[in-house]
Amino acid sequence: MKNKQIKKAITGGFAVGEAIRQINPDVMAVYPITPQTPIVEYFAQEVADGNAYTEIIPVESEHSAMSACIGSAAAGARSMTASSSQGIMYMMEMLPIASAMRLPIVMAVSTRAISGPLNIHGDHSDAMAMRDFGWIQLFAESVQEAYDNLIIGTKLAEKALLPVAPNMDGFITSHSVENVEIMTDQAVKEFVGEYQPTQTLFDFNEPKTFGAIALPESYFNFRKQVYDAMQEAESKFLEIVSDFEKISGRKYDLVESYQLDDAEKVIVAMGSTCGTIKATVDKLRGRGQKVGLLKIRLFRPWPVEAVYQALKDVEQVFVLDKNLSFGTSQVLAGNVEIALKRPINSVVYGLGGREISEEEVEKIFTGEVRSFLI
Amino acid sequence: MKNNQENNNLDEKGNDDLELGAVIKNEIEFYPKVGEWKTEFPVYDHDKCIGCGICVKHCPEGAIKLIKTPKGKKAVADLEWCKGCGICPTVCPTKAIQMRKK
Ligand code: SF4
Ligand code: SF4
């Protein structure tokens, strides 16, 4: 049954903060960094006003933020943080530890360019830098999706026993006001449920050591355990989004197909740019051109089969990366190629917050833009 | 399969009962007594010790405890587990602890 929802005009940062308030986690480790700051700013205010009972830990760095999350999650607390860019780079050491310890930490990310040169604007460089660390990664096109992904992500983390990073585009989504449907506190709380840790530091009857050394005899096996958990996360995600649809009325999948049925030319992309691409697709469809969009929602684990099924009959595939890998092919492009087993057209765009217009998307479809939309 | 010193031989079958997240279920009798590592050990002067318990909280091995004596609570270290790190003398407010060569 679809629950009552309230329409609000808020930014992505506030919407994610509101989702966190509704979940009311046990611990939130906070350290400010643009463009994540509005999430914590909103949430800390809510805690100060008595609208959430979360223990806020104002740490001295992002490395400590993730360390605090790891410690509190190992203790059995539902633990969250939020970060961007250099903050994620600084906590990098702790990220694969969180996944290897199988801790369901949620880190809301407002994606941002990484230095250098110094740049505070949105691209996907930070999210791409952590892509192989055993973190489940979701991408949001809109403020609504950013809100929904945080709730879905929390449940997914606890089902898959892996950390989850719900990503939204820095500034474009985190700081823009959009209309959002906010669920009731009760609906959100019931959906995520009471957190039941599988093993905790505070089990005094069965004392355990967390984060110990694993030598060559077992290290490989523990890494493989994370790999297997990642593989299984895809079906868990599908179960959760189908439950989510029942309470929200919003239907989500691993990927979103937009005008793909008879499409000859398709762009693959993630995040807010998908809105611009949809508008362009509508325009070109109006002129009789068979174009479409494949939007990736679940980026890690990579939904290889869903991508293959969506694109197998498409003549020309253009993959948009908002991140630049030096000396090799681009991340999303490479992943799509793995799914399709044939060459695609790779285009890098939007680095450091450079804007992309409908005209430019049109030029990608016509093949005028090659490799770099610079 | 267990991530501990007792049982580190893994084979394919062993993966089924792989501990979640490399957590070690502590079976304390299997662990090497870290007390063997030390080159120095702490000596507690119970005339100076005021039983504040600060050293207890700082000992990384949990080797120190407070015991009741006629002169009040006093700290003692279990030398089987004390690894001789030298932290306790640096935190003691009354300088009641001194490290001595083994
Ligand atoms: S020397 Fe270190 S290990 Fe030994 S009792 Fe003092 S703090 Fe504990
Ligand atoms: S810190 Fe010093 S004074 Fe306090 S209990 Fe330990 S030995 Fe005694």
XYZ file of C-alpha atoms and ligand atoms in Angstrom:
492
model
C 0.000 0.000 0.000
C 1.311 3.392 -0.948
C 1.751 5.553 2.122
C 0.887 9.187 2.460
C 3.705 11.429 1.309
C 4.426 15.098 1.727
C 5.625 17.219 -1.170
C 8.488 19.506 -0.283
C 10.750 21.782 -2.296
C 14.224 21.128 -0.906
C 17.818 20.655 -2.008
C 19.459 17.267 -2.428
C 21.571 17.893 0.654
C 18.524 18.597 2.811
C 16.597 15.668 1.318
C 19.405 13.268 2.176
C 19.686 14.844 5.640
C 15.950 14.362 6.062
C 16.224 10.688 5.060
C 18.981 10.235 7.644
C 16.838 11.952 10.291
C 13.938 9.644 9.490
C 16.194 6.587 9.765
C 17.636 8.004 12.996
C 20.931 6.058 12.929
C 22.775 5.316 16.164
C 25.948 7.112 15.110
C 26.813 9.773 12.557
C 30.466 10.751 12.247
C 30.672 14.210 10.742
C 33.370 16.276 9.108
C 32.468 19.124 6.777
C 33.470 19.245 3.132
C 31.912 20.968 0.143
C 29.499 19.955 -1.395
C 28.505 17.402 1.234
C 28.140 19.960 4.041
C 24.379 20.682 3.638
C 23.596 17.049 4.516
C 25.286 17.244 7.891
C 24.273 20.865 8.434
C 20.615 19.900 8.098
C 20.956 16.698 10.081
C 22.932 18.239 12.959
C 20.242 20.910 13.290
C 17.575 18.205 13.495
C 19.526 16.395 16.197
C 20.013 19.678 18.093
C 16.261 20.281 17.858
C 15.555 16.862 19.325
C 14.160 15.355 16.120
C 16.715 12.521 16.010
C 18.592 10.734 18.760
C 21.754 10.007 16.842
C 25.128 10.279 18.536
C 26.949 12.812 16.392
C 30.723 12.407 16.534
C 32.388 15.618 15.331
C 35.671 14.044 14.267
C 38.885 15.840 13.309
C 39.187 14.435 9.777
C 37.515 12.160 7.253
C 39.999 9.415 8.053
C 38.657 9.581 11.591
C 35.061 9.807 10.337
C 35.367 6.474 8.582
C 37.365 5.018 11.475
C 34.628 6.105 13.887
C 32.012 4.497 11.642
C 34.017 1.275 11.502
C 34.396 1.193 15.284
C 30.774 1.981 15.997
C 29.482 -0.397 13.321
C 31.670 -3.177 14.738
C 30.166 -2.379 18.127
C 26.761 -2.984 16.567
C 25.529 0.550 15.937
C 23.837 1.669 12.723
C 26.520 4.090 11.532
C 26.628 6.742 8.851
C 28.738 9.570 7.525
C 28.789 11.841 4.499
C 31.651 13.082 2.375
C 33.013 14.301 -0.950
C 36.186 14.549 -2.970
C 39.300 15.152 -0.840
C 37.410 13.850 2.164
C 36.950 10.524 0.424
C 40.572 10.607 -0.723
C 41.643 11.164 2.875
C 39.544 8.286 4.248
C 40.580 6.016 1.380
C 42.680 3.798 3.639
C 39.641 2.946 5.745
C 37.188 2.248 2.895
C 38.283 -1.293 1.980
C 38.603 -2.091 5.677
C 34.917 -1.254 6.151
C 33.894 -3.660 3.397
C 36.328 -6.418 4.389
C 34.964 -6.270 7.937
C 31.486 -6.585 6.391
C 30.190 -3.486 8.140
C 26.964 -1.989 6.772
C 28.086 1.647 6.967
C 26.224 4.191 4.847
C 28.158 7.147 3.455
C 26.132 9.740 1.587
C 28.343 11.181 -1.133
C 27.977 14.484 -2.957
C 30.321 13.728 -5.810
C 32.996 16.276 -6.585
C 36.151 16.662 -8.635
C 39.421 15.689 -6.988
C 42.464 17.929 -6.731
C 44.505 19.028 -8.611
C 44.028 21.602 -9.604
C 41.787 22.386 -6.659
C 38.141 22.378 -7.721
C 35.023 22.167 -5.582
C 32.502 21.442 -8.328
C 30.772 18.261 -9.288
C 32.101 15.353 -11.283
C 32.426 11.644 -10.502
C 36.177 11.436 -9.854
C 35.784 10.772 -6.120
C 33.166 8.039 -6.566
C 35.247 6.386 -9.292
C 38.333 6.411 -7.089
C 36.589 4.162 -4.543
C 34.863 1.899 -7.037
C 36.867 -1.263 -6.420
C 36.845 -1.231 -2.630
C 33.818 -3.399 -1.963
C 31.425 -0.481 -1.529
C 28.005 -0.726 -3.119
C 27.491 2.459 -5.135
C 24.173 3.980 -6.189
C 23.777 7.023 -8.423
C 20.906 9.497 -8.302
C 19.598 11.614 -11.146
C 17.413 13.875 -9.030
C 16.812 15.041 -5.471
C 14.003 12.475 -5.244
C 16.358 9.665 -6.171
C 19.001 10.943 -3.757
C 16.417 10.756 -0.958
C 15.160 7.336 -2.026
C 18.652 5.892 -2.581
C 19.682 6.765 0.968
C 16.749 4.778 2.358
C 17.173 1.899 -0.087
C 20.936 1.982 0.511
C 20.579 1.667 4.278
C 18.493 -1.459 3.925
C 20.773 -2.841 1.228
C 23.867 -2.320 3.387
C 22.350 -4.322 6.214
C 21.067 -7.102 3.933
C 24.306 -7.439 1.967
C 26.566 -6.708 4.953
C 28.550 -4.314 2.847
C 29.029 -0.561 3.096
C 26.945 1.549 0.719
C 27.628 4.924 -0.855
C 24.523 6.596 -2.280
C 25.929 9.234 -4.652
C 24.349 12.439 -5.852
C 25.980 15.024 -8.099
C 27.704 17.726 -6.088
C 25.988 21.125 -6.397
C 23.799 20.121 -9.358
C 21.742 17.842 -7.098
C 23.083 18.561 -3.613
C 22.406 22.319 -3.802
C 19.469 22.558 -6.218
C 15.905 22.829 -4.993
C 13.513 20.314 -6.512
C 10.096 18.977 -5.616
C 10.444 15.813 -3.565
C 7.938 13.414 -2.117
C 8.958 12.742 1.476
C 7.540 9.631 3.103
C 6.266 9.647 6.662
C 8.803 8.974 9.418
C 6.922 5.852 10.346
C 6.954 4.470 6.797
C 10.726 4.988 6.541
C 11.391 3.496 9.986
C 9.269 0.466 9.232
C 10.952 0.008 5.868
C 14.515 0.012 7.183
C 13.490 -1.718 10.392
C 15.351 -2.032 13.670
C 19.039 -2.705 13.064
C 20.106 -6.175 14.148
C 23.878 -6.549 13.953
C 25.080 -10.055 13.091
C 28.132 -9.911 15.329
C 29.246 -7.231 17.742
C 32.188 -6.205 19.867
C 29.819 -6.017 22.822
C 29.034 -9.709 22.844
C 30.688 -10.479 26.170
C 29.646 -14.118 26.170
C 31.464 -14.713 22.909
C 34.327 -12.226 22.766
C 35.686 -11.522 19.297
C 38.520 -9.656 17.634
C 37.551 -7.396 14.731
C 39.960 -6.233 12.063
C 42.704 -8.716 12.827
C 45.514 -9.784 10.502
C 44.916 -12.485 7.895
C 48.048 -14.118 6.529
C 48.523 -15.608 3.035
C 46.606 -18.719 4.061
C 43.374 -16.808 4.620
C 43.651 -13.226 3.247
C 42.678 -14.283 -0.278
C 39.609 -16.119 1.057
C 38.405 -13.096 2.984
C 38.785 -10.878 -0.073
C 36.855 -13.471 -2.069
C 34.153 -13.346 0.599
C 33.654 -9.631 -0.177
C 33.621 -10.403 -3.911
C 30.892 -13.004 -3.417
C 28.867 -10.686 -1.198
C 29.069 -8.037 -3.927
C 27.820 -10.493 -6.531
C 24.862 -11.357 -4.300
C 24.062 -7.708 -3.593
C 22.435 -7.264 -7.010
C 19.521 -9.610 -6.279
C 19.187 -8.157 -2.782
C 18.924 -4.701 -4.334
C 16.123 -5.912 -6.605
C 14.177 -7.348 -3.659
C 14.535 -4.112 -1.727
C 13.455 -1.820 -4.567
C 10.384 -3.949 -5.163
C 9.444 -3.568 -1.474
C 10.222 0.122 -1.759
C 7.851 0.496 -4.678
C 5.023 -0.862 -2.533
C 5.390 1.902 0.050
C 6.494 4.785 -2.184
C 4.903 4.090 -5.564
C 8.310 4.741 -7.159
C 9.667 1.921 -9.284
C 13.408 1.448 -9.507
C 15.655 -1.062 -11.239
C 19.375 -1.725 -11.626
C 19.301 0.493 -14.692
C 16.646 2.752 -16.181
C 15.794 2.404 -19.854
C 14.535 5.585 -21.478
C 13.161 5.256 -25.019
C 15.225 2.145 -25.654
C 12.706 -0.132 -27.362
C 13.569 0.694 -30.984
C 16.580 2.912 -30.312
C 19.499 2.858 -32.740
C 21.694 5.286 -30.839
C 21.892 5.177 -27.068
C 23.808 7.165 -24.486
C 24.818 5.434 -21.249
C 25.277 7.793 -18.289
C 24.898 8.211 -14.526
C 23.686 11.014 -12.301
C 22.026 14.352 -12.980
C 23.136 14.588 -16.619
C 20.550 11.906 -17.380
C 17.899 14.638 -17.037
C 19.575 16.689 -19.770
C 19.903 13.598 -21.929
C 16.214 12.690 -21.466
C 15.195 16.192 -22.590
C 17.443 15.846 -25.650
C 16.072 12.381 -26.411
C 12.533 13.801 -26.302
C 13.528 16.590 -28.673
C 15.257 14.271 -31.145
C 12.436 11.729 -30.944
C 10.120 14.605 -31.929
C 12.212 14.873 -35.090
C 11.864 11.139 -35.699
C 15.360 10.113 -34.569
C 15.603 6.759 -32.803
C 17.677 7.716 -29.786
C 17.547 6.657 -26.148
C 19.239 6.671 -22.765
C 20.406 3.931 -20.448
C 20.814 5.309 -16.948
C 22.887 3.334 -14.483
C 21.433 3.357 -10.959
C 23.429 0.547 -9.359
C 27.034 1.077 -10.408
C 28.694 -1.350 -7.965
C 28.064 -4.218 -8.201
C 28.102 -3.632 -11.948
C 24.815 -4.997 -13.410
C 26.508 -6.636 -16.372
C 23.520 -8.711 -17.512
C 21.005 -5.855 -17.274
C 23.318 -3.602 -19.295
C 23.804 -6.326 -21.909
C 20.066 -6.975 -22.212
C 19.302 -3.266 -22.551
C 21.950 -2.587 -25.201
C 22.405 -5.834 -27.130
C 20.384 -4.710 -30.158
C 21.528 -1.105 -30.166
C 23.674 -0.084 -33.140
C 25.644 2.742 -31.615
C 26.405 3.114 -27.927
C 27.913 6.293 -26.473
C 29.162 6.059 -22.909
C 29.525 9.261 -20.897
C 32.123 9.337 -18.139
C 32.287 12.249 -15.715
C 35.738 11.152 -14.647
C 39.049 10.893 -16.457
C 41.278 7.853 -16.114
C 44.772 8.569 -17.331
C 46.533 6.160 -19.637
C 43.638 3.746 -20.113
C 40.008 3.591 -21.187
C 37.338 5.278 -19.088
C 35.624 3.517 -16.196
C 31.991 3.450 -17.275
C 32.983 2.937 -20.931
C 35.153 -0.026 -19.968
C 32.369 -1.536 -17.878
C 29.854 -1.203 -20.725
C 32.356 -2.815 -23.088
C 32.723 -5.741 -20.716
C 28.939 -6.177 -20.765
C 28.585 -5.846 -24.552
C 31.843 -7.450 -25.680
C 32.118 -4.982 -28.549
C 33.584 -1.504 -28.936
C 31.546 1.523 -27.906
C 32.062 5.269 -28.213
C 33.543 6.764 -25.087
C 33.071 10.438 -24.218
C 34.417 12.238 -21.160
C 32.423 15.288 -20.104
C 31.712 17.661 -17.242
C 35.031 17.487 -15.387
C 35.314 19.981 -12.553
C 31.666 20.967 -12.951
C 31.850 21.957 -16.643
C 28.290 22.211 -17.880
C 26.740 20.043 -20.558
C 23.868 21.380 -22.676
C 21.166 19.712 -24.748
C 22.963 20.931 -27.888
C 26.091 19.158 -26.758
C 24.209 15.948 -26.008
C 22.838 16.210 -29.553
C 26.394 16.452 -30.866
C 27.284 13.292 -28.986
C 24.417 11.462 -30.686
C 25.530 12.692 -34.118
C 29.104 11.615 -33.451
C 30.451 15.166 -33.729
C 31.967 14.925 -30.260
C 34.762 12.403 -30.038
C 36.391 11.278 -26.817
C 36.257 14.613 -25.001
C 33.413 17.088 -24.652
C 35.825 19.819 -23.631
C 37.692 -22.163 8.757
C 39.067 -19.944 11.403
C 41.138 -16.840 11.169
C 43.374 -17.707 14.052
C 46.737 -19.146 14.798
C 45.370 -22.587 15.535
C 43.768 -23.284 12.215
C 45.202 -21.500 9.226
C 45.118 -24.275 6.658
C 42.537 -23.387 4.080
C 41.184 -25.442 1.285
C 38.192 -25.012 -0.998
C 35.847 -26.670 1.439
C 37.021 -24.428 4.223
C 35.333 -21.408 2.614
C 31.865 -22.516 3.663
C 32.403 -21.733 7.303
C 34.651 -18.743 6.654
C 34.142 -16.285 9.457
C 32.231 -13.178 8.450
C 34.484 -10.182 7.926
C 37.623 -11.976 9.187
C 36.355 -11.689 12.738
C 38.174 -13.932 15.163
C 36.094 -15.771 17.691
C 38.427 -15.549 20.617
C 39.614 -18.825 21.958
C 42.052 -17.352 24.345
C 43.996 -20.541 25.012
C 45.168 -20.578 21.375
C 46.844 -17.216 21.530
C 50.521 -16.727 22.210
C 51.021 -15.024 25.520
C 52.337 -11.602 24.571
C 54.088 -11.445 27.924
C 56.941 -13.281 26.211
C 57.604 -10.282 23.949
C 58.753 -7.889 26.621
C 62.221 -6.644 27.268
C 61.095 -4.456 30.153
C 58.408 -4.900 32.768
C 56.529 -2.449 35.005
C 57.029 -2.325 38.740
C 54.232 -0.780 40.794
C 55.039 1.187 43.928
C 51.922 0.699 46.027
C 52.975 3.468 48.422
C 52.589 5.940 45.543
C 49.637 4.313 43.745
C 46.352 6.079 44.540
C 44.196 3.525 42.736
C 42.916 6.011 40.143
C 42.682 3.315 37.447
C 44.134 5.447 34.644
C 46.777 2.836 33.836
C 44.060 0.155 33.670
C 42.272 2.023 30.895
C 45.449 2.697 28.923
C 47.025 -0.753 28.956
C 46.673 -2.091 25.383
C 46.675 -5.672 26.652
C 44.130 -5.240 29.434
C 46.838 -6.650 31.698
C 46.362 -4.288 34.633
C 43.686 -4.517 37.267
C 42.956 -2.839 40.579
C 42.999 -5.084 43.610
C 41.692 -4.369 47.081
C 44.405 -4.040 49.728
C 44.271 -2.821 53.329
C 45.648 0.489 52.000
C 42.895 0.858 49.400
C 42.784 -0.061 45.698
C 46.143 -0.682 44.076
C 47.176 -1.499 40.487
C 48.815 -4.786 39.571
C 49.868 -6.071 36.170
C 49.564 -9.660 34.978
C 53.059 -10.214 33.602
C 51.933 -13.168 31.474
C 50.048 -10.629 29.344
C 52.009 -7.417 29.905
C 54.065 -6.931 26.734
C 56.262 -4.263 28.251
C 55.090 -1.410 26.042
C 55.818 1.197 28.677
C 52.543 3.081 28.346
C 51.417 2.704 31.961
C 54.349 4.639 33.500
C 53.734 7.545 31.130
C 50.070 7.938 32.144
C 50.378 7.389 35.905
C 49.731 10.741 37.647
C 51.770 9.823 40.747
C 54.726 8.221 38.967
C 54.032 4.978 40.815
C 55.185 2.798 37.903
C 58.717 2.220 36.714
C 59.972 0.034 33.897
C 62.801 -2.384 34.678
C 64.915 -4.463 32.321
C 63.915 -8.126 32.236
S 53.867 -1.978 30.199
Fe 52.222 -1.832 28.678
S 51.417 -3.907 28.557
Fe 52.612 -3.820 30.443
S 51.147 -3.309 32.019
Fe 52.038 -1.367 31.328
S 50.646 -0.663 29.741
Fe 50.165 -2.830 30.072
S 47.763 5.191 37.126
Fe 49.251 5.096 38.797
S 48.124 5.808 40.571
Fe 46.574 5.332 39.008
S 46.037 3.196 39.462
Fe 47.659 3.118 37.930
S 49.556 2.911 39.159
Fe 47.931 3.580 40.574
